[in-house]
Structures are given as structure tokens and as C-alpha cells.
PDB file of C-alpha atoms in Angstrom:
ATOM      1  CA  PHE A 171      90.545 134.672 112.057  1.00 83.00           C
ATOM      2  CA  TRP A 172      90.591 137.935 113.510  1.00 84.00           C
ATOM      3  CA  CYS A 173      92.989 137.308 116.315  1.00 85.00           C
ATOM      4  CA  GLN A 174      95.315 135.623 113.497  1.00 85.00           C
ATOM      5  CA  ILE A 175      95.353 138.674 111.615  1.00 85.00           C
ATOM      6  CA  LEU A 176      95.950 140.969 114.620  1.00 85.00           C
ATOM      7  CA  ASN A 177      98.775 138.801 115.418  1.00 86.00           C
ATOM      8  CA  GLY A 178     100.802 139.647 112.190  1.00 82.00           C
ATOM      9  CA  SER A 179      99.361 136.679 110.548  1.00 73.00           C
ATOM     10  CA  ASP A 180     100.114 137.175 106.299  1.00 76.00           C
ATOM     11  CA  PRO A 181      99.291 140.310 105.680  1.00 82.00           C
ATOM     12  CA  VAL A 182      95.308 140.672 104.405  1.00 90.00           C
ATOM     13  CA  GLU A 183      93.828 143.894 102.937  1.00 93.00           C
ATOM     14  CA  TYR A 184      89.984 142.468 103.721  1.00 95.00           C
ATOM     15  CA  PHE A 185      88.068 139.895 106.108  1.00 94.00           C
ATOM     16  CA  VAL A 186      84.840 138.287 104.281  1.00 96.00           C
ATOM     17  CA  MET A 187      82.405 136.641 106.104  1.00 95.00           C
ATOM     18  CA  LEU A 188      79.041 134.533 104.679  1.00 95.00           C
ATOM     19  CA  HIS A 189      77.582 132.449 106.816  1.00 93.00           C
ATOM     20  CA  SER A 190      76.096 129.023 105.934  1.00 92.00           C
ATOM     21  CA  ASP A 191      72.548 129.729 105.780  1.00 91.00           C
ATOM     22  CA  MET A 192      73.079 132.666 102.776  1.00 92.00           C
ATOM     23  CA  GLU A 193      73.509 131.451  99.275  1.00 92.00           C
ATOM     24  CA  VAL A 194      75.165 134.162  96.783  1.00 94.00           C
ATOM     25  CA  PRO A 195      75.673 134.671  93.573  1.00 94.00           C
ATOM     26  CA  LYS A 196      79.199 134.333  92.449  1.00 95.00           C
ATOM     27  CA  PHE A 197      82.157 136.822  92.795  1.00 96.00           C
ATOM     28  CA  TRP A 198      80.302 138.010  96.113  1.00 96.00           C
ATOM     29  CA  VAL A 199      83.614 139.198  97.168  1.00 97.00           C
ATOM     30  CA  ASP A 200      84.636 140.884  94.296  1.00 97.00           C
ATOM     31  CA  THR A 201      81.187 142.785  94.822  1.00 97.00           C
ATOM     32  CA  LEU A 202      81.719 143.527  98.282  1.00 97.00           C
ATOM     33  CA  VAL A 203      85.529 144.723  97.374  1.00 98.00           C
ATOM     34  CA  GLU A 204      84.194 147.302  94.965  1.00 98.00           C
ATOM     35  CA  GLU A 205      80.906 148.692  96.662  1.00 98.00           C
ATOM     36  CA  LEU A 206      83.330 148.929  99.750  1.00 98.00           C
ATOM     37  CA  GLU A 207      86.040 151.095  98.667  1.00 98.00           C
ATOM     38  CA  ASN A 208      83.921 153.158  96.127  1.00 98.00           C
ATOM     39  CA  ASN A 209      81.850 154.516  99.044  1.00 98.00           C
ATOM     40  CA  HIS A 210      84.867 154.747 100.814  1.00 98.00           C
ATOM     41  CA  LEU A 211      83.892 152.591 103.750  1.00 98.00           C
ATOM     42  CA  GLN A 212      85.466 150.057 106.215  1.00 98.00           C
ATOM     43  CA  SER A 213      82.653 147.605 106.775  1.00 98.00           C
ATOM     44  CA  LEU A 214      79.520 146.531 104.568  1.00 98.00           C
ATOM     45  CA  SER A 215      77.726 144.071 104.764  1.00 97.00           C
ATOM     46  CA  ALA A 216      75.044 142.700 102.301  1.00 96.00           C
ATOM     47  CA  THR A 217      71.068 143.718 103.020  1.00 95.00           C
ATOM     48  CA  VAL A 218      69.622 140.592 104.717  1.00 91.00           C
ATOM     49  CA  PRO A 219      66.352 139.210 104.585  1.00 88.00           C
ATOM     50  CA  ILE A 220      64.944 138.244 108.075  1.00 86.00           C
ATOM     51  CA  LYS A 221      63.597 134.273 107.397  1.00 81.00           C
ATOM     52  CA  ASN A 222      60.486 134.874 108.388  1.00 80.00           C
ATOM     53  CA  ASP A 223      57.095 136.434 106.210  1.00 80.00           C
ATOM     54  CA  LEU A 224      57.184 139.770 107.465  1.00 82.00           C
ATOM     55  CA  ARG A 225      59.229 141.539 104.472  1.00 87.00           C
ATOM     56  CA  VAL A 226      62.058 143.004 107.201  1.00 90.00           C
ATOM     57  CA  THR A 227      65.793 142.658 106.760  1.00 92.00           C
ATOM     58  CA  SER A 228      68.426 142.215 109.013  1.00 91.00           C
ATOM     59  CA  THR A 229      69.967 145.321 108.467  1.00 95.00           C
ATOM     60  CA  GLY A 230      68.435 148.142 111.017  1.00 94.00           C
ATOM     61  CA  MET A 231      68.942 151.311 112.696  1.00 95.00           C
ATOM     62  CA  LEU A 232      69.090 151.958 116.230  1.00 93.00           C
ATOM     63  CA  ASP A 233      67.765 155.562 117.427  1.00 87.00           C
ATOM     64  CA  LEU A 234      67.970 155.434 121.282  1.00 75.00           C
ATOM     65  CA  ALA A 235      65.841 158.521 121.303  1.00 74.00           C
ATOM     66  CA  ARG A 236      62.935 156.765 120.051  1.00 64.00           C
ATOM     67  CA  LYS A 237      60.488 155.744 122.829  1.00 56.00           C
ATOM     68  CA  ASP A 238      59.256 152.970 122.044  1.00 57.00           C
ATOM     69  CA  ASP A 239      61.327 150.064 120.780  1.00 65.00           C
ATOM     70  CA  ASN A 240      64.782 151.987 119.905  1.00 81.00           C
ATOM     71  CA  ILE A 241      65.936 149.426 117.189  1.00 85.00           C
ATOM     72  CA  TYR A 242      64.131 149.468 113.620  1.00 89.00           C
ATOM     73  CA  ARG A 243      64.462 147.277 111.361  1.00 92.00           C
ATOM     74  CA  LEU A 244      64.226 148.417 107.605  1.00 95.00           C
ATOM     75  CA  SER A 245      61.878 146.356 105.108  1.00 95.00           C
ATOM     76  CA  TYR A 246      62.096 144.972 101.774  1.00 92.00           C
ATOM     77  CA  GLU A 247      60.096 147.889 100.474  1.00 94.00           C
ATOM     78  CA  GLU A 248      62.203 150.691 102.297  1.00 96.00           C
ATOM     79  CA  VAL A 249      65.628 149.359 101.087  1.00 95.00           C
ATOM     80  CA  LYS A 250      64.653 149.638  97.656  1.00 94.00           C
ATOM     81  CA  LYS A 251      64.279 153.066  98.374  1.00 95.00           C
ATOM     82  CA  LEU A 252      67.940 154.048  99.178  1.00 97.00           C
ATOM     83  CA  PRO A 253      70.634 154.012  96.727  1.00 97.00           C
ATOM     84  CA  LYS A 254      72.225 150.475  96.169  1.00 97.00           C
ATOM     85  CA  THR A 255      74.372 151.204  98.497  1.00 98.00           C
ATOM     86  CA  PHE A 256      74.243 153.127 101.745  1.00 98.00           C
ATOM     87  CA  THR A 257      75.175 154.571 104.952  1.00 98.00           C
ATOM     88  CA  ALA A 258      72.981 156.261 108.000  1.00 97.00           C
ATOM     89  CA  LYS A 259      72.761 159.345 106.062  1.00 97.00           C
ATOM     90  CA  ASP A 260      70.846 157.819 103.072  1.00 98.00           C
ATOM     91  CA  VAL A 261      68.347 156.220 105.614  1.00 97.00           C
ATOM     92  CA  ASN A 262      67.989 159.285 107.754  1.00 96.00           C
ATOM     93  CA  ALA A 263      67.119 161.103 104.711  1.00 96.00           C
ATOM     94  CA  ILE A 264      64.615 158.611 103.988  1.00 95.00           C
ATOM     95  CA  GLY A 265      63.016 159.980 107.128  1.00 94.00           C
ATOM     96  CA  ILE A 266      64.369 156.717 109.734  1.00 93.00           C
ATOM     97  CA  THR A 267      66.391 158.251 112.014  1.00 92.00           C
ATOM     98  CA  GLY A 268      69.752 156.641 113.641  1.00 94.00           C
ATOM     99  CA  GLU A 269      72.543 154.796 113.458  1.00 95.00           C
ATOM    100  CA  LEU A 270      73.008 151.894 110.781  1.00 97.00           C
ATOM    101  CA  LEU A 271      72.998 148.100 112.215  1.00 96.00           C
ATOM    102  CA  ILE A 272      74.793 146.253 109.904  1.00 97.00           C
ATOM    103  CA  ASN A 273      75.250 142.126 110.055  1.00 94.00           C
ATOM    104  CA  THR A 274      77.758 139.400 109.469  1.00 93.00           C
ATOM    105  CA  GLY A 275      75.163 137.106 107.551  1.00 92.00           C
ATOM    106  CA  CYS A 276      77.240 138.435 103.769  1.00 95.00           C
ATOM    107  CA  TRP A 277      80.261 140.923 104.900  1.00 97.00           C
ATOM    108  CA  ILE A 278      83.510 142.539 104.411  1.00 97.00           C
ATOM    109  CA  THR A 279      85.514 144.782 106.483  1.00 96.00           C
ATOM    110  CA  LYS A 280      88.972 146.461 105.265  1.00 96.00           C
ATOM    111  CA  VAL A 281      91.731 145.657 107.646  1.00 94.00           C
ATOM    112  CA  GLY A 282      93.159 148.387 109.447  1.00 90.00           C
ATOM    113  CA  GLU A 283      94.706 150.520 112.616  1.00 90.00           C
ATOM    114  CA  TRP A 284      91.072 150.299 113.711  1.00 93.00           C
ATOM    115  CA  TRP A 285      91.319 146.725 114.197  1.00 90.00           C
ATOM    116  CA  GLN A 286      93.940 147.005 117.039  1.00 89.00           C
ATOM    117  CA  LYS A 287      91.074 149.345 119.331  1.00 94.00           C
ATOM    118  CA  PHE A 288      87.926 146.873 118.408  1.00 93.00           C
ATOM    119  CA  PRO A 289      87.698 144.881 121.679  1.00 92.00           C
ATOM    120  CA  GLY A 290      86.102 141.575 120.268  1.00 91.00           C
ATOM    121  CA  PHE A 291      82.204 140.339 119.485  1.00 91.00           C
ATOM    122  CA  LYS A 292      79.885 140.098 121.990  1.00 92.00           C
ATOM    123  CA  THR A 293      76.153 139.403 122.563  1.00 91.00           C
ATOM    124  CA  ASP A 294      73.757 141.049 124.944  1.00 89.00           C
ATOM    125  CA  CYS A 295      70.743 139.552 126.471  1.00 89.00           C
ATOM    126  CA  CYS A 296      68.339 140.465 128.509  1.00 85.00           C
ATOM    127  CA  ILE A 297      64.376 140.126 129.822  1.00 88.00           C
ATOM    128  CA  ARG A 298      62.084 142.820 129.125  1.00 81.00           C
ATOM    129  CA  LYS A 299      58.111 143.269 129.002  1.00 82.00           C
ATOM    130  CA  ASN A 300      56.539 143.975 125.650  1.00 78.00           C
ATOM    131  CA  GLU A 301      53.431 146.338 124.903  1.00 76.00           C
ATOM    132  CA  GLU A 302      50.992 143.133 126.382  1.00 86.00           C
ATOM    133  CA  GLY A 303      53.013 143.635 130.243  1.00 88.00           C
ATOM    134  CA  LYS A 304      55.029 139.986 129.473  1.00 90.00           C
ATOM    135  CA  SER A 305      57.862 139.290 129.542  1.00 90.00           C
ATOM    136  CA  VAL A 306      60.301 138.779 126.529  1.00 86.00           C
ATOM    137  CA  ALA A 307      63.861 137.264 125.517  1.00 86.00           C
ATOM    138  CA  VAL A 308      65.537 140.800 123.805  1.00 80.00           C
ATOM    139  CA  THR A 309      69.282 138.933 122.492  1.00 83.00           C
ATOM    140  CA  PHE A 310      71.556 142.413 120.802  1.00 85.00           C
ATOM    141  CA  THR A 311      73.943 140.414 118.109  1.00 89.00           C
ATOM    142  CA  GLU A 312      77.351 140.476 117.623  1.00 92.00           C
ATOM    143  CA  ASP A 313      77.311 142.225 114.312  1.00 93.00           C
ATOM    144  CA  TRP A 314      74.718 145.271 115.879  1.00 92.00           C
ATOM    145  CA  ASN A 315      77.109 145.654 119.078  1.00 94.00           C
ATOM    146  CA  PHE A 316      79.793 145.673 116.391  1.00 96.00           C
ATOM    147  CA  SER A 317      77.891 148.193 114.340  1.00 96.00           C
ATOM    148  CA  VAL A 318      77.275 150.430 117.628  1.00 94.00           C
ATOM    149  CA  TRP A 319      81.272 150.451 118.303  1.00 96.00           C
ATOM    150  CA  CYS A 320      82.308 151.482 114.582  1.00 97.00           C
ATOM    151  CA  ASN A 321      79.248 154.195 115.014  1.00 96.00           C
ATOM    152  CA  ALA A 322      80.711 155.588 118.330  1.00 95.00           C
ATOM    153  CA  ASN A 323      84.425 155.106 117.045  1.00 97.00           C
ATOM    154  CA  GLY A 324      83.459 157.117 113.630  1.00 97.00           C
ATOM    155  CA  ILE A 325      84.648 153.699 111.208  1.00 97.00           C
ATOM    156  CA  PRO A 326      82.601 154.191 108.037  1.00 98.00           C
ATOM    157  CA  ILE A 327      80.005 151.629 108.011  1.00 98.00           C
ATOM    158  CA  GLY A 328      77.313 150.626 105.189  1.00 98.00           C
ATOM    159  CA  ALA A 329      74.991 148.362 103.557  1.00 98.00           C
ATOM    160  CA  THR A 330      74.338 146.957 100.326  1.00 97.00           C
ATOM    161  CA  ARG A 331      71.579 145.246  98.161  1.00 95.00           C
ATOM    162  CA  THR A 332      74.383 144.901  94.860  1.00 95.00           C
ATOM    163  CA  ILE A 333      74.202 141.107  96.259  1.00 94.00           C
ATOM    164  CA  ILE A 334      70.813 139.330  96.501  1.00 89.00           C
ATOM    165  CA  ALA A 335      71.512 136.647  98.760  1.00 88.00           C
ATOM    166  CA  ASN A 336      69.026 133.995  99.867  1.00 86.00           C
ATOM    167  CA  HIS A 337      68.397 133.574 103.547  1.00 84.00           C
ATOM    168  CA  PHE A 338      67.817 129.770 104.229  1.00 87.00           C
ATOM    169  CA  GLY A 339      65.500 128.503 106.703  1.00 77.00           C
ATOM    170  CA  SER A 340      62.153 126.429 105.712  1.00 72.00           C
ATOM    171  CA  TYR A 341      62.574 127.943 102.505  1.00 67.00           C
ATOM    172  CA  GLY A 342      64.172 130.441 101.238  1.00 70.00           C
ATOM    173  CA  TRP A 343      64.097 134.375 101.732  1.00 69.00           C
ATOM    174  CA  SER A 344      65.095 137.050  99.302  1.00 76.00           C
ATOM    175  CA  ILE A 345      64.885 140.588  98.597  1.00 74.00           C
ATOM    176  CA  ALA A 346      64.095 140.039  95.044  1.00 68.00           C
ATOM    177  CA  ASN A 347      60.656 138.405  96.240  1.00 49.00           C
TER     178      ASN A 347
END
């Protein structure tokens, strides 16, 4: 669909995505459009819980200056301390440094000239040693790579908790829990 838009299909103003393992409230697209426009962003994602019991989200911060692990996932509790729709600046203000990493589980982006420059989605995988010296597979997802590209190119991105999404696996996870 992204390529169809680039190639001049019917003009569209927004591109939205909802993963099949997500449950969202009615009118979620309207809510995302409103939050995107009110906050002067080009791309916005719902803050989605990871499917585990660690109470962290798929919204993260990337800080290459961090010595240990340079990726930090925001917890449910940290997200609740932030404005309903937030940017890296808001997260930095509560003491978590870095650039914002958003997800495409429940996501909207505004179509614009910058789309012509975006090189496309990619996932990076590698093997590295963990704290115990054991080899582990590490994946840097396509949505986080998109976030890095946006941050490097001055494209304003944000995340929101205005959409309470359930993320289903063996049972449903929600930040409201």
C-alpha cells in the first residue's frame, strides 16, 4: 500500500495500520487523527503492552550513550506519568533519555513529501552476548528502524495512551490492567 501511495494511487492523507492481534475501541482512527494533528506530528502510535507479564510496552527509547543496553522499553507506570500523547521530549523530562521508538501495532502516519525519502521498512537481526556471556538473538524491528529514520530526518513522531489497546497472545494484555 505504501508503494501504491508513492506511485500516485488515489490521493490519501493518512496511512493507518492495525495488527491482527490487537483489539481497539471504536473510532480508533478518528482518535489517532485528532491526536496526530493536535500535537503537530507526522507519525503516531498507540502505546501497546508487550505480550508478557513484565508490564512493559512496545514503546521504547534508544540512547546510544547508555553503556549496558541502549534500548529501554517504557513500563506501564512510566507511560501513565506522561501526557496522554507524548514525544521523546516528554520522556526525557521524566529522566529517561534517548530518542523515541514507536510501534506499528496501532499506528497512523500522515502522507507527505517526506514519504518520497523514506527508504522502506527493514528488520535487523544479530547475535550478541548477554550479561551471563551466553549468545542471544537480538532483533531491532521494522517499526523501531522507522522511528530511528524519522528521528534522524527531523520527522516528528509520538506515542499515545488515548487508545486503550488489548494485545492478544495466550491472553489479553492492556495498559489499563
